[in-house]
GROMACS .gro file of C-alpha atoms in nm:
model
  225
    1LEU     CA    1  12.621   5.714  12.720
    2ASN     CA    2  12.473   5.665  12.372
    3GLY     CA    3  12.791   5.805  12.223
    4GLN     CA    4  12.749   6.141  12.403
    5ARG     CA    5  13.033   6.301  12.588
    6ARG     CA    6  12.967   6.358  12.954
    7TYR     CA    7  13.167   6.550  13.212
    8PHE     CA    8  13.241   6.440  13.565
    9GLU     CA    9  13.439   6.573  13.854
   10GLY     CA   10  13.561   6.363  14.139
   11ARG     CA   11  13.721   6.387  14.480
   12VAL     CA   12  13.901   6.116  14.670
   13ALA     CA   13  13.859   6.096  15.044
   14ARG     CA   14  14.055   5.860  15.271
   15VAL     CA   15  13.831   5.663  15.501
   16ASP     CA   16  14.088   5.416  15.639
   17GLU     CA   17  14.452   5.333  15.608
   18ASP     CA   18  14.395   5.124  15.300
   19GLU     CA   19  14.050   5.244  15.194
   20PHE     CA   20  13.954   5.548  14.989
   21LEU     CA   21  13.621   5.690  14.886
   22LEU     CA   22  13.578   5.832  14.533
   23ILE     CA   23  13.305   6.091  14.514
   24VAL     CA   24  13.196   6.163  14.156
   25ARG     CA   25  12.955   6.429  14.036
   26ASP     CA   26  12.812   6.463  13.685
   27PHE     CA   27  12.831   6.828  13.569
   28THR     CA   28  12.761   6.762  13.200
   29SER     CA   29  12.453   6.984  13.202
   30ARG     CA   30  12.641   7.278  13.350
   31ARG     CA   31  12.930   7.232  13.108
   32ARG     CA   32  12.694   7.226  12.812
   33GLN     CA   33  12.527   7.543  12.933
   34GLU     CA   34  12.866   7.710  12.967
   35ASP     CA   35  12.963   7.597  12.616
   36GLU     CA   36  12.636   7.730  12.476
   37LEU     CA   37  12.686   8.063  12.652
   38LEU     CA   38  13.041   8.085  12.517
   39ALA     CA   39  12.917   8.009  12.165
   40LEU     CA   40  12.644   8.273  12.201
   41ASP     CA   41  12.901   8.527  12.324
   42LEU     CA   42  13.125   8.456  12.024
   43GLU     CA   43  12.831   8.478  11.783
   44LEU     CA   44  12.712   8.802  11.941
   45GLU     CA   45  13.062   8.949  11.925
   46GLU     CA   46  13.092   8.851  11.558
   47ARG     CA   47  12.750   8.998  11.480
   48LEU     CA   48  12.833   9.321  11.659
   49GLY     CA   49  13.152   9.341  11.457
   50GLU     CA   50  12.954   9.298  11.135
   51LEU     CA   51  12.707   9.567  11.241
   52GLU     CA   52  12.989   9.806  11.325
   53ARG     CA   53  13.152   9.744  10.987
   54GLU     CA   54  12.817   9.796  10.812
   55ARG     CA   55  12.761  10.116  11.009
   56ASP     CA   56  13.110  10.245  10.926
   57MET     CA   57  13.060  10.164  10.559
   58THR     CA   58  12.718  10.330  10.559
   59ASP     CA   59  12.863  10.640  10.724
   60ARG     CA   60  13.141  10.657  10.467
   61VAL     CA   61  12.898  10.619  10.177
   62VAL     CA   62  12.640  10.862  10.318
   63ASN     CA   63  12.890  11.125  10.426
   64GLY     CA   64  13.093  11.086  10.108
   65ALA     CA   65  12.792  11.131   9.880
   66PRO     CA   66  12.787  11.449   9.666
   67SER     CA   67  12.413  11.485   9.727
   68ILE     CA   68  12.231  11.625  10.027
   69LEU     CA   69  12.092  11.325  10.218
   70VAL     CA   70  11.849  11.368  10.506
   71LEU     CA   71  11.695  11.089  10.713
   72LEU     CA   72  11.332  11.173  10.794
   73ASP     CA   73  11.068  11.028  11.020
   74GLU     CA   74  10.720  10.948  10.890
   75ALA     CA   75  10.603  11.306  10.951
   76GLY     CA   76  10.895  11.458  10.759
   77GLY     CA   77  11.090  11.543  11.076
   78ILE     CA   78  11.469  11.566  11.048
   79ILE     CA   79  11.666  11.282  11.209
   80ARG     CA   80  12.007  11.306  11.043
   81VAL     CA   81  12.180  11.521  10.782
   82ASN     CA   82  12.487  11.400  10.596
   83ARG     CA   83  12.813  11.593  10.570
   84ARG     CA   84  12.727  11.742  10.229
   85GLY     CA   85  12.398  11.873  10.365
   86VAL     CA   86  12.573  12.035  10.659
   87GLU     CA   87  12.832  12.195  10.428
   88LEU     CA   88  12.574  12.336  10.184
   89LEU     CA   89  12.288  12.424  10.417
   90GLY     CA   90  12.476  12.509  10.735
   91TYR     CA   91  12.235  12.317  10.961
   92VAL     CA   92  12.348  12.047  11.207
   93ASP     CA   93  12.102  11.770  11.292
   94ARG     CA   94  12.215  11.769  11.655
   95ASP     CA   95  12.083  12.123  11.695
   96GLU     CA   96  11.762  12.106  11.898
   97ARG     CA   97  11.616  12.376  11.672
   98VAL     CA   98  11.653  12.138  11.377
   99LEU     CA   99  11.614  11.786  11.517
  100GLY     CA  100  11.260  11.657  11.470
  101ARG     CA  101  11.138  11.964  11.281
  102PRO     CA  102  10.973  11.915  10.938
  103PHE     CA  103  11.241  11.965  10.674
  104TRP     CA  104  11.030  12.214  10.479
  105GLU     CA  105  11.025  12.446  10.781
  106ILE     CA  106  11.405  12.443  10.803
  107PHE     CA  107  11.543  12.404  10.450
  108VAL     CA  108  11.274  12.537  10.216
  109ALA     CA  109  11.216  12.901  10.122
  110ARG     CA  110  10.903  13.032  10.288
  111ALA     CA  111  10.706  13.083   9.965
  112HIS     CA  112  10.757  12.715   9.871
  113ARG     CA  113  10.692  12.546  10.207
  114ASP     CA  114  10.326  12.456  10.164
  115ALA     CA  115  10.386  12.308   9.819
  116THR     CA  116  10.684  12.109   9.949
  117ARG     CA  117  10.486  11.975  10.245
  118ASP     CA  118  10.206  11.863  10.011
  119ALA     CA  119  10.459  11.704   9.774
  120PHE     CA  120  10.617  11.507  10.061
  121ARG     CA  121  10.281  11.375  10.173
  122ALA     CA  122  10.199  11.276   9.815
  123MET     CA  123  10.533  11.093   9.787
  124ARG     CA  124  10.459  10.905  10.108
  125ARG     CA  125  10.130  10.779   9.966
  126HIS     CA  126  10.265  10.707   9.618
  127PRO     CA  127  10.645  10.667   9.620
  128ASP     CA  128  10.808  10.732   9.284
  129ALA     CA  129  11.146  10.826   9.144
  130ASP     CA  130  11.035  11.158   8.994
  131GLU     CA  131  11.232  11.456   9.113
  132ARG     CA  132  11.075  11.786   9.212
  133ASP     CA  133  11.221  12.131   9.164
  134GLY     CA  134  11.254  12.339   9.477
  135ARG     CA  135  11.394  12.656   9.626
  136TRP     CA  136  11.577  12.608   9.954
  137GLU     CA  137  11.756  12.846  10.188
  138THR     CA  138  12.079  12.803  10.379
  139ALA     CA  139  12.122  12.899  10.743
  140THR     CA  140  12.269  13.230  10.622
  141GLY     CA  141  11.970  13.307  10.398
  142GLU     CA  142  12.133  13.217  10.065
  143GLU     CA  143  11.885  13.067   9.819
  144LEU     CA  144  11.961  12.736   9.650
  145ALA     CA  145  11.788  12.578   9.351
  146VAL     CA  146  11.752  12.204   9.411
  147THR     CA  147  11.594  11.893   9.267
  148TRP     CA  148  11.474  11.649   9.531
  149ASN     CA  149  11.277  11.334   9.596
  150VAL     CA  150  11.185  11.111   9.889
  151SER     CA  151  11.218  10.731   9.910
  152PRO     CA  152  11.080  10.505  10.184
  153LEU     CA  153  11.328  10.296  10.383
  154PRO     CA  154  11.265   9.954  10.545
  155GLU     CA  155  11.066  10.001  10.863
  156ASP     CA  156  11.269  10.002  11.183
  157GLU     CA  157  11.068   9.853  11.472
  158GLY     CA  158  10.746   9.966  11.306
  159MET     CA  159  10.864  10.326  11.259
  160GLY     CA  160  10.849  10.467  10.907
  161ARG     CA  161  11.171  10.619  10.779
  162TYR     CA  162  11.231  10.815  10.458
  163LEU     CA  163  11.543  10.925  10.274
  164LEU     CA  164  11.536  11.275  10.129
  165ALA     CA  165  11.791  11.315   9.849
  166ALA     CA  166  11.853  11.659   9.701
  167GLN     CA  167  12.089  11.791   9.433
  168ASP     CA  168  12.217  12.147   9.434
  169VAL     CA  169  12.148  12.275   9.082
  170THR     CA  170  12.186  12.645   9.159
  171GLN     CA  171  12.469  12.698   8.912
  172GLN     CA  172  12.297  12.504   8.634
  173THR     CA  173  11.970  12.690   8.698
  174TYR     CA  174  12.151  13.025   8.692
  175GLN     CA  175  12.322  12.936   8.365
  176ARG     CA  176  11.993  12.814   8.216
  177GLU     CA  177  11.816  13.134   8.320
  178GLU     CA  178  12.101  13.344   8.182
  179LEU     CA  179  12.085  13.153   7.854
  180ALA     CA  180  11.708  13.203   7.834
  181ALA     CA  181  11.751  13.573   7.911
  182SER     CA  182  12.022  13.605   7.642
  183ARG     CA  183  11.799  13.436   7.388
  184ALA     CA  184  11.514  13.668   7.482
  185ARG     CA  185  11.745  13.970   7.439
  186ILE     CA  186  11.859  13.843   7.098
  187VAL     CA  187  11.500  13.788   6.983
  188GLN     CA  188  11.400  14.131   7.112
  189ALA     CA  189  11.696  14.295   6.938
  190ALA     CA  190  11.606  14.118   6.611
  191ASP     CA  191  11.245  14.233   6.642
  192ASP     CA  192  11.356  14.590   6.709
  193ALA     CA  193  11.590  14.584   6.408
  194ARG     CA  194  11.316  14.442   6.185
  195ARG     CA  195  11.072  14.713   6.295
  196ARG     CA  196  11.333  14.984   6.234
  197LEU     CA  197  11.401  14.846   5.888
  198GLU     CA  198  11.031  14.831   5.807
  199ARG     CA  199  10.987  15.187   5.933
  200ASN     CA  200  11.286  15.313   5.732
  201LEU     CA  201  11.164  15.140   5.421
  202HIS     CA  202  10.817  15.280   5.468
  203ASP     CA  203  10.934  15.631   5.544
  204GLY     CA  204  11.192  15.632   5.263
  205ALA     CA  205  10.948  15.504   5.002
  206GLN     CA  206  10.687  15.760   5.109
  207GLN     CA  207  10.940  16.042   5.080
  208ARG     CA  208  11.043  15.927   4.732
  209LEU     CA  209  10.678  15.910   4.622
  210VAL     CA  210  10.620  16.265   4.744
  211SER     CA  211  10.931  16.388   4.561
  212LEU     CA  212  10.828  16.206   4.244
  213SER     CA  213  10.476  16.356   4.263
  214LEU     CA  214  10.620  16.707   4.298
  215ALA     CA  215  10.854  16.648   4.006
  216LEU     CA  216  10.568  16.531   3.785
  217ARG     CA  217  10.360  16.836   3.873
  218LEU     CA  218  10.649  17.067   3.785
  219ALA     CA  219  10.701  16.889   3.457
  220GLN     CA  220  10.334  16.907   3.377
  221ALA     CA  221  10.329  17.280   3.450
  222LYS     CA  222  10.620  17.344   3.216
  223VAL     CA  223  10.454  17.148   2.936
  224THR     CA  224  10.123  17.334   2.959
  225ALA     CA  225  10.301  17.664   2.974
   0.00000   0.00000   0.00000
């Protein structure tokens, strides 16, 4: 009909010795619905496969990253921590003492928590790529020097999500502080040496002047005698 394929099923029933009845039923609509359902199943299966591959790739990238990566909710609560974060900080996101808690209460040294909380809220209002310096603590109490920033992620069902990225710069900070301390020691040593030289010059010249004055007086006394 109008170039469209239709589907029928039939059954033959004998009504007499030389007469038969053909009963035909049109099931085109049902067949089309079945075909559509099959196509939807195939499409859904393909889409699920794509999502699984994307998830696996994301997991490999996130867990293979050299940086600490933490997925946060809009209040700064911890949702997930990547493998590097677990290795460095010693906290597991599945721990009920960690999951959902603000990251500054878990990762950040106590003296820096208020400033970190305020910085996170400022980043939420005005996202930027500037990194902040911070002092964090591991689960064992070891202090880490880090640089960190927060970036907003596409909203998921209306829920704000943020990615916290942090770099462990403890070794670089230690080396920089040691270098600054060495320079300060060198400058101090140079100042001390300069003052000693000035003092020696002053004291030596004064002693020579006194000796010369005594010598002149002696000479004068011999002349007048």
